[in-house]
Coordinates of C-alpha atoms and ligand atoms in Angstrom, one line a residue:
X187 CA -98.7 -1.2 21.9
X188 CA -98.7 -5.0 22.2
X189 CA -102.0 -6.8 21.7
X190 CA -102.5 -10.4 22.8
X191 CA -104.8 -12.4 20.6
X192 CA -105.1 -16.2 20.4
X193 CA -106.4 -18.0 17.3
X194 CA -106.7 -21.7 16.4
X195 CA -104.8 -21.1 13.2
X196 CA -102.6 -18.3 12.0
X197 CA -101.6 -18.3 8.3
X198 CA -98.8 -16.0 7.3
X199 CA -99.0 -15.0 3.6
X200 CA -102.1 -15.1 1.4
X201 CA -100.7 -16.3 -2.0
X202 CA -101.1 -19.6 -3.8
X203 CA -100.3 -21.6 -0.6
X204 CA -101.7 -19.5 2.2
X205 CA -104.7 -18.3 0.4
X206 CA -105.7 -21.7 -0.8
X207 CA -105.3 -23.1 2.7
X208 CA -107.4 -20.4 4.2
X209 CA -110.2 -21.2 1.8
X210 CA -110.1 -24.8 2.7
X211 CA -110.1 -24.3 6.4
X212 CA -112.6 -21.4 6.5
X213 CA -115.8 -23.5 6.7
X214 CA -114.4 -25.4 9.7
X215 CA -115.6 -22.6 12.0
X216 CA -112.2 -22.5 13.6
X217 CA -110.8 -19.0 14.5
X218 CA -108.3 -18.2 11.7
X219 CA -106.1 -15.2 11.3
X220 CA -104.4 -14.3 8.0
X221 CA -101.4 -12.1 8.3
X222 CA -100.4 -10.4 5.0
X223 CA -97.5 -7.9 4.7
X224 CA -99.1 -6.3 1.6
X225 CA -102.5 -4.7 1.0
X226 CA -105.0 -5.2 -1.8
X227 CA -103.5 -4.5 -5.2
X228 CA -105.1 -1.2 -6.3
X229 CA -107.6 -1.6 -9.2
X230 CA -106.7 1.1 -11.6
X231 CA -106.0 1.6 -15.3
X232 CA -102.3 1.0 -14.8
X233 CA -103.1 -2.6 -14.1
X234 CA -103.3 -3.0 -17.9
X235 CA -100.6 -0.6 -18.8
X236 CA -97.5 -2.3 -20.2
X237 CA -95.2 0.6 -19.4
X238 CA -96.4 0.8 -15.8
X239 CA -96.3 -3.0 -15.2
X240 CA -93.2 -4.1 -17.1
X241 CA -91.0 -1.0 -17.6
X242 CA -91.7 0.9 -14.4
X243 CA -92.4 -2.2 -12.3
X244 CA -95.2 -0.4 -10.5
X245 CA -96.5 -3.4 -8.6
X246 CA -93.2 -5.0 -7.7
X247 CA -91.9 -4.9 -4.1
X248 CA -89.6 -2.0 -3.7
X249 CA -87.1 -3.7 -1.4
X250 CA -83.6 -4.7 -2.4
X251 CA -82.0 -8.0 -1.7
X252 CA -78.3 -8.9 -2.1
X253 CA -76.5 -11.3 -4.4
X254 CA -73.7 -13.5 -3.0
X255 CA -71.2 -10.7 -3.7
X256 CA -73.2 -8.2 -1.8
X257 CA -74.6 -6.4 -4.8
X258 CA -78.2 -5.2 -4.3
X259 CA -81.0 -6.2 -6.8
X260 CA -84.7 -5.8 -7.0
X261 CA -86.4 -9.2 -6.9
X262 CA -89.4 -10.0 -9.0
X263 CA -91.9 -10.4 -6.1
X264 CA -95.2 -8.7 -5.3
X265 CA -96.6 -8.3 -1.9
X266 CA -100.4 -8.2 -2.0
X267 CA -103.4 -10.1 -0.8
X268 CA -103.2 -13.0 -3.2
X269 CA -99.4 -12.9 -3.3
X270 CA -97.7 -13.4 -6.7
X271 CA -100.8 -14.9 -8.2
X272 CA -102.1 -11.3 -8.6
X273 CA -99.7 -11.1 -11.6
X274 CA -99.2 -14.7 -12.5
X275 CA -99.9 -16.1 -16.0
X276 CA -102.2 -18.7 -14.4
X277 CA -100.7 -21.6 -16.4
X278 CA -101.8 -24.3 -14.0
X279 CA -100.2 -27.7 -14.9
X280 CA -99.7 -30.8 -12.9
X281 CA -96.3 -32.3 -12.4
X282 CA -95.8 -35.3 -14.6
X283 CA -95.9 -38.7 -12.8
X284 CA -92.2 -39.2 -13.3
X285 CA -91.4 -35.8 -11.8
X286 CA -92.2 -37.2 -8.4
X287 CA -89.5 -39.9 -8.8
X288 CA -85.7 -39.5 -9.3
X289 CA -85.0 -38.2 -12.8
X290 CA -81.6 -38.2 -14.4
X291 CA -80.6 -34.9 -16.0
X292 CA -77.6 -33.9 -18.0
X293 CA -76.5 -31.7 -15.1
X294 CA -77.2 -34.3 -12.3
X295 CA -80.1 -35.9 -10.6
X296 CA -83.5 -34.4 -9.8
X297 CA -84.3 -36.1 -6.5
X298 CA -87.5 -38.1 -5.7
X299 CA -90.3 -36.6 -3.6
X300 CA -91.4 -38.5 -0.5
X301 CA -94.9 -38.8 -2.0
X302 CA -96.1 -39.9 -5.4
X303 CA -98.3 -38.5 -8.1
X304 CA -101.0 -40.8 -6.8
X305 CA -100.9 -39.0 -3.5
X306 CA -101.3 -35.6 -5.2
X307 CA -103.8 -36.6 -7.9
X308 CA -107.1 -36.1 -5.9
X309 CA -105.8 -32.7 -4.8
X310 CA -104.8 -31.7 -8.3
X311 CA -108.3 -32.4 -9.4
X312 CA -109.7 -30.3 -6.6
X313 CA -107.3 -27.5 -7.2
X314 CA -108.1 -27.4 -10.9
X315 CA -111.8 -27.2 -10.2
X316 CA -111.3 -24.5 -7.5
X317 CA -109.1 -22.4 -9.7
X318 CA -111.3 -22.7 -12.8
X319 CA -108.7 -24.4 -14.9
X320 CA -109.7 -24.5 -18.5
X321 CA -108.0 -27.4 -20.3
X322 CA -108.4 -30.6 -22.3
X323 CA -107.5 -34.0 -20.8
X324 CA -105.6 -36.4 -23.1
X325 CA -104.2 -33.7 -25.4
X326 CA -100.8 -33.6 -23.7
X327 CA -99.1 -37.0 -24.1
X328 CA -96.9 -36.5 -21.0
X329 CA -99.7 -35.9 -18.5
X330 CA -100.5 -38.4 -15.8
X331 CA -103.9 -40.1 -15.2
X332 CA -106.6 -37.8 -13.9
X333 CA -109.7 -38.9 -11.8
X334 CA -111.9 -36.3 -13.5
X335 CA -112.1 -34.3 -16.7
X336 CA -111.4 -30.6 -16.5
X337 CA -114.4 -28.7 -15.3
X338 CA -114.0 -26.0 -17.9
X339 CA -113.2 -26.3 -21.7
X340 CA -109.8 -25.2 -23.0
X341 CA -109.4 -21.5 -23.9
X342 CA -109.8 -21.3 -27.6
X343 CA -106.9 -20.4 -29.9
X344 CA -107.2 -17.3 -32.0
X345 CA -106.6 -18.0 -35.8
X346 CA -102.9 -17.3 -35.8
X347 CA -102.2 -19.6 -32.9
X348 CA -104.5 -22.2 -34.4
X349 CA -102.4 -22.0 -37.5
X350 CA -99.3 -22.5 -35.4
X351 CA -100.9 -25.4 -33.7
X352 CA -101.8 -27.0 -37.0
X353 CA -98.2 -26.4 -38.2
X354 CA -96.8 -28.1 -35.2
X355 CA -99.1 -31.1 -35.7
X356 CA -98.2 -31.3 -39.4
X357 CA -94.6 -31.8 -38.3
X358 CA -95.7 -34.6 -36.1
X359 CA -95.7 -32.7 -32.8
X360 CA -98.3 -32.9 -30.1
X361 CA -99.3 -29.3 -29.1
X362 CA -102.0 -29.0 -26.5
X363 CA -104.2 -26.3 -25.0
X364 CA -102.3 -24.7 -22.1
X365 CA -104.4 -25.3 -18.9
X366 CA -105.3 -21.8 -17.6
X367 CA -106.9 -20.6 -14.4
X368 CA -109.3 -18.0 -15.7
X369 CA -112.9 -16.9 -15.1
X370 CA -113.7 -17.0 -18.8
X371 CA -117.0 -18.0 -20.5
X372 CA -116.6 -17.7 -24.2
X373 CA -118.3 -18.6 -27.5
X374 CA -116.7 -18.4 -30.9
X375 CA -113.6 -17.0 -29.3
X376 CA -115.5 -14.1 -27.8
X377 CA -116.1 -13.5 -24.0
X378 CA -119.8 -13.8 -23.2
X379 CA -121.6 -10.9 -21.7
X380 CA -121.5 -12.4 -18.2
X381 CA -117.8 -13.5 -18.3
X382 CA -115.5 -11.9 -15.8
X383 CA -112.5 -12.2 -18.2
X384 CA -112.9 -10.3 -21.4
X385 CA -110.0 -12.0 -23.3
X386 CA -107.8 -8.9 -23.3
X387 CA -104.1 -8.7 -24.2
X388 CA -103.0 -8.2 -20.6
X389 CA -103.2 -11.7 -19.3
X390 CA -99.6 -12.6 -18.6
X391 CA -97.7 -10.7 -15.9
X392 CA -100.3 -8.0 -15.5
X393 CA -102.8 -7.8 -12.6
X394 CA -106.4 -8.2 -13.9
X395 CA -108.4 -5.0 -13.6
X396 CA -111.7 -6.8 -13.9
X397 CA -110.9 -9.8 -11.6
X398 CA -111.1 -12.2 -14.5
X399 CA -107.9 -14.1 -13.5
X400 CA -108.3 -17.0 -11.0
X401 CA -105.8 -15.7 -8.5
X402 CA -105.6 -16.5 -4.8
X403 CA -107.3 -13.3 -3.7
X404 CA -110.4 -13.6 -5.9
X405 CA -110.7 -17.4 -5.7
X406 CA -109.8 -18.1 -2.1
X407 CA -109.1 -15.2 0.2
X408 CA -112.2 -13.1 -0.6
X409 CA -114.6 -16.2 -0.2
X410 CA -112.7 -17.2 3.0
X411 CA -113.4 -13.8 4.5
X412 CA -117.1 -14.3 4.1
X413 CA -116.8 -16.7 7.0
X414 CA -117.1 -14.8 10.3
X415 CA -114.4 -17.0 11.9
X416 CA -111.7 -15.7 9.4
X417 CA -109.9 -12.4 9.8
X418 CA -107.3 -10.7 7.7
X419 CA -104.8 -8.2 8.7
X420 CA -103.0 -6.4 5.9
X421 CA -99.8 -4.4 6.1
X422 CA -98.9 -7.0 8.8
X423 CA -95.2 -7.9 8.3
X424 CA -94.3 -11.0 10.4
X425 CA -90.9 -10.2 11.8
X426 CA -90.2 -13.4 13.7
X427 CA -91.7 -16.4 15.5
X428 CA -90.9 -17.1 19.1
X429 CA -91.1 -20.5 20.8
X430 CA -91.8 -22.0 24.2
X431 CA -88.7 -22.7 26.4
X432 CA -88.6 -26.3 25.1
X433 CA -88.5 -25.0 21.6
X434 CA -91.2 -27.4 20.5
X435 CA -94.1 -24.9 19.9
X436 CA -94.4 -21.5 18.3
X437 CA -95.9 -19.4 21.0
X438 CA -95.8 -15.9 19.6
X439 CA -96.0 -14.4 16.1
X440 CA -94.4 -11.0 16.2
X441 CA -95.8 -8.6 13.7
X442 CA -94.7 -5.1 12.6
X443 CA -97.8 -3.2 11.5
X444 CA -98.2 0.5 10.9
X445 CA -95.0 1.3 12.8
X446 CA -96.0 -0.7 15.9
X447 CA -95.1 -4.2 17.1
X448 CA -98.1 -6.6 17.8
X449 CA -98.1 -10.1 19.1
X450 CA -100.4 -12.9 18.1
X451 CA -100.6 -16.6 19.1
X452 CA -102.2 -19.7 17.7
X453 CA -102.5 -23.4 18.3
X454 CA -101.2 -23.9 14.7
X455 CA -99.0 -21.5 12.9
X456 CA -98.6 -21.8 9.1
X457 CA -95.9 -20.0 7.2
X458 CA -96.7 -19.3 3.6
X459 CA -94.6 -16.3 2.7
X460 CA -93.2 -17.6 -0.6
X461 CA -90.1 -19.8 -0.7
X462 CA -87.6 -17.0 -0.1
X463 CA -89.4 -15.1 2.6
X464 CA -90.5 -18.2 4.4
X465 CA -86.9 -19.3 4.7
X466 CA -85.9 -15.8 5.7
X467 CA -88.6 -15.8 8.4
X468 CA -87.4 -19.1 9.9
X469 CA -83.8 -17.9 9.8
X470 CA -84.7 -14.6 11.5
X471 CA -86.5 -16.6 14.2
X472 CA -83.3 -18.3 15.5
X473 CA -83.2 -18.7 19.3
X474 CA -81.3 -20.7 21.9
X475 CA -83.2 -23.9 21.1
X476 CA -83.0 -23.3 17.3
X477 CA -79.6 -21.6 16.9
X478 CA -79.5 -22.1 13.1
X479 CA -83.1 -20.9 12.6
X480 CA -86.4 -22.3 13.4
X481 CA -87.1 -25.9 12.1
X482 CA -83.5 -26.0 10.9
X483 CA -81.7 -28.8 12.8
X484 CA -81.1 -30.3 9.4
X485 CA -79.4 -27.1 8.1
X486 CA -81.5 -27.3 5.0
X487 CA -83.6 -24.1 5.6
X488 CA -82.8 -21.7 2.9
X489 CA -80.9 -24.2 0.8
X490 CA -81.8 -26.0 -2.5
X491 CA -83.4 -22.8 -3.9
X492 CA -84.8 -23.4 -7.4
X493 CA -86.5 -21.1 -9.8
X494 CA -86.5 -22.9 -13.3
X495 CA -84.1 -22.3 -16.1
X496 CA -86.4 -20.2 -18.3
X497 CA -86.4 -17.7 -21.1
X498 CA -88.8 -15.6 -23.0
X499 CA -88.4 -15.3 -26.8
X500 CA -90.1 -13.7 -29.7
X501 CA -90.1 -15.0 -33.2
X502 CA -90.8 -12.5 -36.0
X503 CA -93.5 -13.7 -38.4
X504 CA -93.6 -12.5 -42.0
X505 CA -97.4 -11.9 -41.6
X506 CA -98.7 -9.7 -38.8
X507 CA -99.9 -11.5 -35.7
X508 CA -103.1 -9.8 -34.6
X509 CA -103.6 -12.3 -31.7
X510 CA -105.0 -10.6 -28.6
X511 CA -105.0 -13.5 -26.1
X512 CA -101.9 -15.5 -27.2
X513 CA -101.2 -17.7 -24.2
X514 CA -103.2 -20.7 -25.2
X515 CA -100.8 -23.3 -26.6
X516 CA -98.0 -25.5 -25.1
X517 CA -95.8 -28.4 -26.2
X518 CA -94.2 -31.1 -24.0
X519 CA -92.7 -33.3 -26.7
X520 CA -89.2 -32.5 -25.3
X521 CA -90.1 -32.7 -21.7
X522 CA -88.2 -35.9 -20.9
X523 CA -86.0 -36.4 -24.0
X524 CA -85.7 -35.6 -27.7
X525 CA -84.9 -37.8 -30.7
X526 CA -81.2 -36.9 -30.4
X527 CA -80.7 -36.6 -26.6
X528 CA -81.5 -38.8 -23.7
X529 CA -82.1 -36.2 -21.0
X530 CA -85.0 -33.8 -20.2
X531 CA -85.1 -30.5 -22.2
X532 CA -88.3 -28.9 -20.9
X533 CA -91.6 -27.3 -21.8
X534 CA -92.6 -24.8 -24.5
X535 CA -95.5 -22.4 -23.8
X536 CA -96.9 -19.4 -25.5
X537 CA -96.4 -16.1 -23.7
X538 CA -98.8 -13.1 -23.5
X539 CA -98.5 -11.0 -26.6
X540 CA -95.5 -8.6 -26.9
X541 CA -96.5 -5.0 -26.8
X542 CA -94.5 -2.1 -28.4
X543 CA -94.2 -0.4 -25.0
X544 CA -92.5 -3.5 -23.5
X545 CA -90.0 -3.6 -26.4
X546 CA -89.3 0.1 -26.0
X547 CA -88.5 -0.6 -22.4
X548 CA -85.9 -3.0 -23.5
X549 CA -84.7 -0.8 -26.4
X550 CA -81.0 -0.4 -25.9
X551 CA -80.2 -4.0 -26.3
X552 CA -82.5 -4.3 -29.3
X553 CA -81.3 -1.2 -30.9
X554 CA -77.8 -2.5 -31.2
X555 CA -78.8 -5.9 -32.3
X556 CA -81.5 -5.2 -34.8
X557 CA -81.5 -1.5 -35.7
X558 CA -83.3 -2.2 -39.0
X559 CA -86.5 -3.2 -37.3
X560 CA -88.9 -0.7 -35.9
X561 CA -90.0 -1.9 -32.5
X562 CA -93.7 -1.4 -33.2
X563 CA -93.4 -3.4 -36.4
X564 CA -91.6 -6.2 -34.4
X565 CA -94.3 -6.2 -31.8
X566 CA -97.0 -6.4 -34.4
X567 CA -95.3 -9.4 -36.1
X568 CA -94.1 -11.2 -33.1
X569 CA -95.1 -14.6 -31.8
X570 CA -93.9 -15.1 -28.3
X571 CA -92.7 -18.1 -26.4
X572 CA -91.8 -19.1 -22.9
X573 CA -89.3 -21.9 -22.5
X574 CA -89.0 -23.6 -19.1
X575 CA -86.5 -26.3 -18.0
X576 CA -85.7 -27.9 -14.7
X577 CA -82.9 -26.5 -12.5
X578 CA -81.6 -28.8 -9.8
X579 CA -81.7 -28.3 -6.1
X580 CA -78.1 -27.5 -5.0
X581 CA -77.4 -26.9 -1.3
X582 CA -75.3 -23.9 -2.1
X583 CA -78.1 -22.2 -4.0
X584 CA -79.5 -20.6 -1.0
X585 CA -81.2 -17.9 1.0
X586 CA -79.2 -16.4 4.0
X587 CA -79.4 -13.2 6.0
X588 CA -76.6 -10.7 6.3
X589 CA -75.8 -9.3 9.8
X590 CA -78.4 -6.5 9.2
X591 CA -81.1 -9.1 8.5
X592 CA -81.2 -8.4 4.7
X593 CA -82.0 -11.3 2.4
X594 CA -78.9 -12.6 0.5
X595 CA -79.6 -14.9 -2.5
X596 CA -76.7 -17.0 -3.7
X597 CA -77.2 -18.8 -7.0
X598 CA -75.1 -20.7 -9.4
X599 CA -77.1 -21.7 -12.5
X600 CA -77.1 -25.4 -13.2
X601 CA -78.4 -28.0 -15.7
X602 CA -78.4 -25.4 -18.6
X603 CA -77.6 -27.7 -21.5
X604 CA -81.2 -29.1 -21.7
X605 CA -82.5 -25.5 -21.9
X606 CA -80.2 -24.6 -24.7
X607 CA -81.3 -27.7 -26.6
X608 CA -84.9 -26.8 -26.0
X609 CA -84.3 -23.4 -27.6
X610 CA -82.6 -25.0 -30.5
X611 CA -85.5 -27.4 -31.0
X612 CA -88.0 -24.6 -31.1
X613 CA -85.8 -22.6 -33.5
X614 CA -85.6 -25.6 -35.8
X615 CA -89.4 -26.1 -35.7
X616 CA -90.1 -22.4 -36.4
X617 CA -87.6 -22.3 -39.3
X618 CA -89.3 -25.4 -40.8
X619 CA -92.7 -23.7 -40.6
X620 CA -91.4 -20.5 -42.1
X621 CA -91.1 -18.2 -39.1
X622 CA -88.1 -16.0 -38.8
X623 CA -85.1 -18.2 -38.0
X624 CA -83.8 -16.2 -35.0
X625 CA -85.5 -16.2 -31.6
X626 CA -85.0 -12.9 -30.0
X627 CA -84.7 -12.9 -26.2
X628 CA -87.3 -10.9 -24.3
X629 CA -85.8 -9.4 -21.2
X630 CA -88.5 -7.7 -19.2
X631 CA -90.8 -10.7 -18.7
X632 CA -90.4 -12.2 -15.2
X633 CA -87.5 -10.0 -14.4
X634 CA -85.2 -11.8 -16.9
X635 CA -83.3 -8.5 -17.4
X636 CA -81.6 -9.2 -14.1
X637 CA -81.2 -13.0 -14.0
X638 CA -81.0 -13.2 -10.2
X639 CA -84.1 -11.1 -9.9
X640 CA -86.1 -13.7 -11.8
X641 CA -87.6 -15.1 -8.6
X642 CA -91.1 -15.7 -10.0
X643 CA -90.9 -19.5 -9.7
X644 CA -89.0 -19.6 -6.4
X645 CA -89.2 -22.9 -4.6
X646 CA -87.5 -25.5 -2.5
X647 CA -86.0 -23.7 0.4
X648 CA -87.8 -25.6 3.2
X649 CA -88.0 -29.0 1.6
X650 CA -90.2 -31.8 2.9
X651 CA -89.2 -35.4 3.4
X652 CA -89.2 -38.4 5.6
X653 CA -85.7 -38.0 7.1
X654 CA -85.3 -35.1 9.6
X655 CA -81.6 -35.0 8.8
X656 CA -82.1 -34.1 5.2
X657 CA -85.5 -32.2 5.3
X658 CA -87.1 -29.5 7.4
X659 CA -90.7 -30.6 7.0
X660 CA -92.4 -34.0 7.3
X661 CA -94.8 -35.3 4.7
X662 CA -97.6 -33.2 6.2
X663 CA -95.4 -30.1 5.8
X664 CA -95.1 -29.8 9.6
X665 CA -91.6 -28.9 10.8
X666 CA -89.8 -32.0 12.1
X667 CA -88.5 -29.9 15.0
X668 CA -91.7 -28.3 16.2
X669 CA -95.2 -29.6 17.0
X670 CA -97.4 -26.7 15.7
X671 CA -95.4 -25.1 12.8
X672 CA -96.3 -25.8 9.1
X673 CA -94.9 -24.4 5.9
X674 CA -97.4 -24.4 3.0
X675 CA -96.1 -22.6 0.0
X676 CA -93.5 -23.3 -2.7
X677 CA -90.8 -23.9 -0.1
X678 CA -91.7 -27.6 0.4
X679 CA -90.7 -28.6 -3.2
X680 CA -88.0 -31.3 -3.4
X681 CA -87.5 -30.6 -7.1
X682 CA -89.2 -28.2 -9.4
X683 CA -90.0 -30.2 -12.6
X684 CA -90.4 -28.2 -15.8
X685 CA -94.0 -27.1 -15.4
X686 CA -95.2 -23.9 -13.6
X687 CA -95.3 -24.4 -9.9
X688 CA -98.6 -23.0 -8.7
X689 CA -101.0 -25.9 -9.2
X690 CA -98.7 -28.1 -7.2
X691 CA -98.6 -25.4 -4.4
X692 CA -102.4 -25.1 -4.4
X693 CA -102.9 -28.9 -4.5
X694 CA -100.5 -29.3 -1.6
X695 CA -102.3 -26.6 0.4
X696 CA -105.5 -28.6 0.0
X697 CA -103.7 -31.8 1.0
X698 CA -102.2 -30.2 4.1
X699 CA -105.5 -28.6 4.8
X700 CA -107.1 -32.0 5.0
X701 CA -104.5 -33.0 7.5
X702 CA -105.0 -29.9 9.6
X703 CA -108.8 -30.4 9.6
X704 CA -108.2 -33.9 11.0
X705 CA -105.9 -32.5 13.6
X706 CA -108.4 -29.8 14.5
X707 CA -111.2 -32.4 14.6
X708 CA -113.1 -30.3 12.0
X709 CA -114.5 -30.5 8.5
X710 CA -113.8 -27.9 5.9
X711 CA -114.4 -27.2 2.2
X712 CA -115.3 -30.4 0.5
X713 CA -115.2 -29.3 -3.2
Ligands
LIG835 C1 -95.1 -12.5 -13.5 C2 -95.3 -13.9 -12.9 C3 -95.9 -14.8 -13.7 C4 -96.2 -16.1 -13.2 N1 -96.8 -17.0 -13.9 C5 -97.1 -18.2 -13.4 C6 -97.9 -19.2 -14.2 O1 -98.3 -18.9 -15.3 N2 -98.2 -20.4 -13.6 C7 -97.7 -20.7 -12.3 O2 -98.0 -21.8 -11.9 N3 -97.0 -19.8 -11.6 C8 -96.7 -18.6 -12.1 N4 -96.0 -17.7 -11.4 C9 -95.5 -18.1 -10.1 C10 -96.5 -18.1 -9.0 O3 -97.1 -16.8 -8.9 C11 -95.9 -18.5 -7.7 O4 -95.3 -19.8 -7.9 C12 -96.9 -18.6 -6.5 O5 -97.6 -17.4 -6.4 C13 -96.1 -19.0 -5.3 O6 -97.0 -19.2 -4.2 P1 -96.6 -19.1 -2.7 O7 -97.7 -19.3 -1.9 O8 -95.3 -19.9 -2.5 O9 -96.1 -17.5 -2.5 P2 -96.8 -16.2 -2.9 O10 -97.9 -16.4 -3.9 O11 -95.7 -15.2 -3.4 O12 -97.4 -15.7 -1.6 C14 -96.6 -15.3 -0.5 C15 -97.3 -14.2 0.3 O13 -96.7 -14.0 1.6 C16 -96.6 -12.6 1.8 N5 -95.5 -12.4 2.7 C17 -94.2 -12.6 2.4 N6 -93.4 -12.3 3.5 C18 -94.3 -12.0 4.5 C19 -94.1 -11.7 5.9 N7 -92.9 -11.7 6.5 N8 -95.2 -11.4 6.7 C20 -96.4 -11.4 6.1 N9 -96.7 -11.8 4.8 C21 -95.6 -12.1 4.0 C22 -96.5 -12.0 0.5 O14 -96.9 -10.7 0.4 C23 -97.4 -12.9 -0.4 O15 -98.8 -12.4 -0.3 C24 -95.7 -16.4 -11.9 C25 -95.1 -15.4 -11.1 C26 -94.9 -14.2 -11.6 C27 -94.3 -13.2 -10.7
LIG836 S1 -107.3 -11.7 -20.3 FE1 -109.0 -11.8 -18.9 S2 -108.1 -12.4 -16.9 FE2 -106.5 -11.6 -18.2 S3 -106.3 -9.5 -17.7 FE3 -107.7 -9.6 -19.5 S4 -109.7 -9.8 -18.6 FE4 -108.3 -10.2 -17.0

């Protein structure tokens, strides 16, 4: 049965982009509808069960996408209220100032954004405050200027990580507390009685059973829904967007929900489905006026897919590593260059602590490689690292649809030399400070066991820019080709830098939110 409902704003997707935008617009009093294909992530013991989360992939989307040769794979995406932030590691870093300009890499050029760090800075500050980012200004030598200190102190290191930090410093490096979005109040390294987060080992890649993680549902969607002008429909899969005969306005949002097709309409339609699904939705919505897909006269929709060159490693320490909450340290000393190389290498962060169950899930590879180590012993002695380097936006790294409407993801890895060198740098440092001299790859984190399935940091498929010939969105993230269509998720990225993407997605949602409030003649959240 078709329903016909008109809103002032429809936001499709409730993750880092859509959820943050909803929060910002909610106080305006405008009628806002959130359409989310998932439901609420169930709160249950399995949220913190490494086997359920990493080995059985309990919370991952069950759908299959295809690689460029037509082979199916299961992408690392989760469809819930809050989107992928329900499981993210909440490392919330700003792009560096230089990341907004053109940066030369060994593998090519990382293109300039149409806006600068200065344009984003006020929104970074707001997003950090909103998402309870705990950090320390000035500790990371590569960070840009900030208009305010962090509102929350850095998450404290446990003794083994403090020791690692001291070792890094002794060698002349500049480790810094990893900025984390977390609802933690602590004293002497212990969560206070009224802290939502209890500093458990399940921070990174797990959902939080006690809502201690600053995710988009907890921080933005739930508070937005306290406003009577905001509605949320879950299990509402947006199939396609229809336009007026001129093609200039989206006039209908076609939703599949509980087996029925429903239609909604709005003055402004915002797509925030995540970079791959947003591109897919625009491509699915092709019509006579937009034969290559909506907003795609430039033919860039779906192209320039990026997702970082990244890897997870564990180093085996001679001493046990009893750390519970390990993800507190990062190093950017090789972000733009190293002493022996003129190109960017990337960022080093700590990972959540390896657990014996996770290793058992990866066992076959390990068993061949290091049969002499018991997996539990390794987990007890491991120190775990996340290495992240920039991949470059290539037009042939892209999302398309096959004739059945299935998502096809074509990727050719690029700019890998910097990443290899980053790993070598970390290995050299760890050897110098007496850790085991081999870094062992961790496969299950972020779907690294199937490289193409590692879609956690997906970005860039509906890029913004000033030239309608080379970008799909203008600088306000409005489609060049349409008057009422916006895209406010990771799709708008022109390049991906080597820091985690979410803070930039959130800051941009607040920035676009200000533009939309102006357009609607309204005021919204002013925090
Ligand atoms: C394990 C893991 C760890 C991560 N760690 C970090 C980290 O430490 N720091 C960081 O910055 N980033 C991290 N990320 C990445 C981060 O989660 C994403 O960059 C971010 O969530 C992307 O925001 P988005 O708004 O683009 O999309 P999402 O957050 O994915 O939101 C998209 C939403 O749209 C919905 N949707 C999709 N298609 C449709 C449709 N057709 N109809 C209706 N709804 C739809 C989805 O269900 C989802 O809710 C991590 C990701 C993962 C998976
Ligand atoms: S560390 Fe804190 S935020 Fe993370 S899962 Fe545990 S309680 Fe939740």
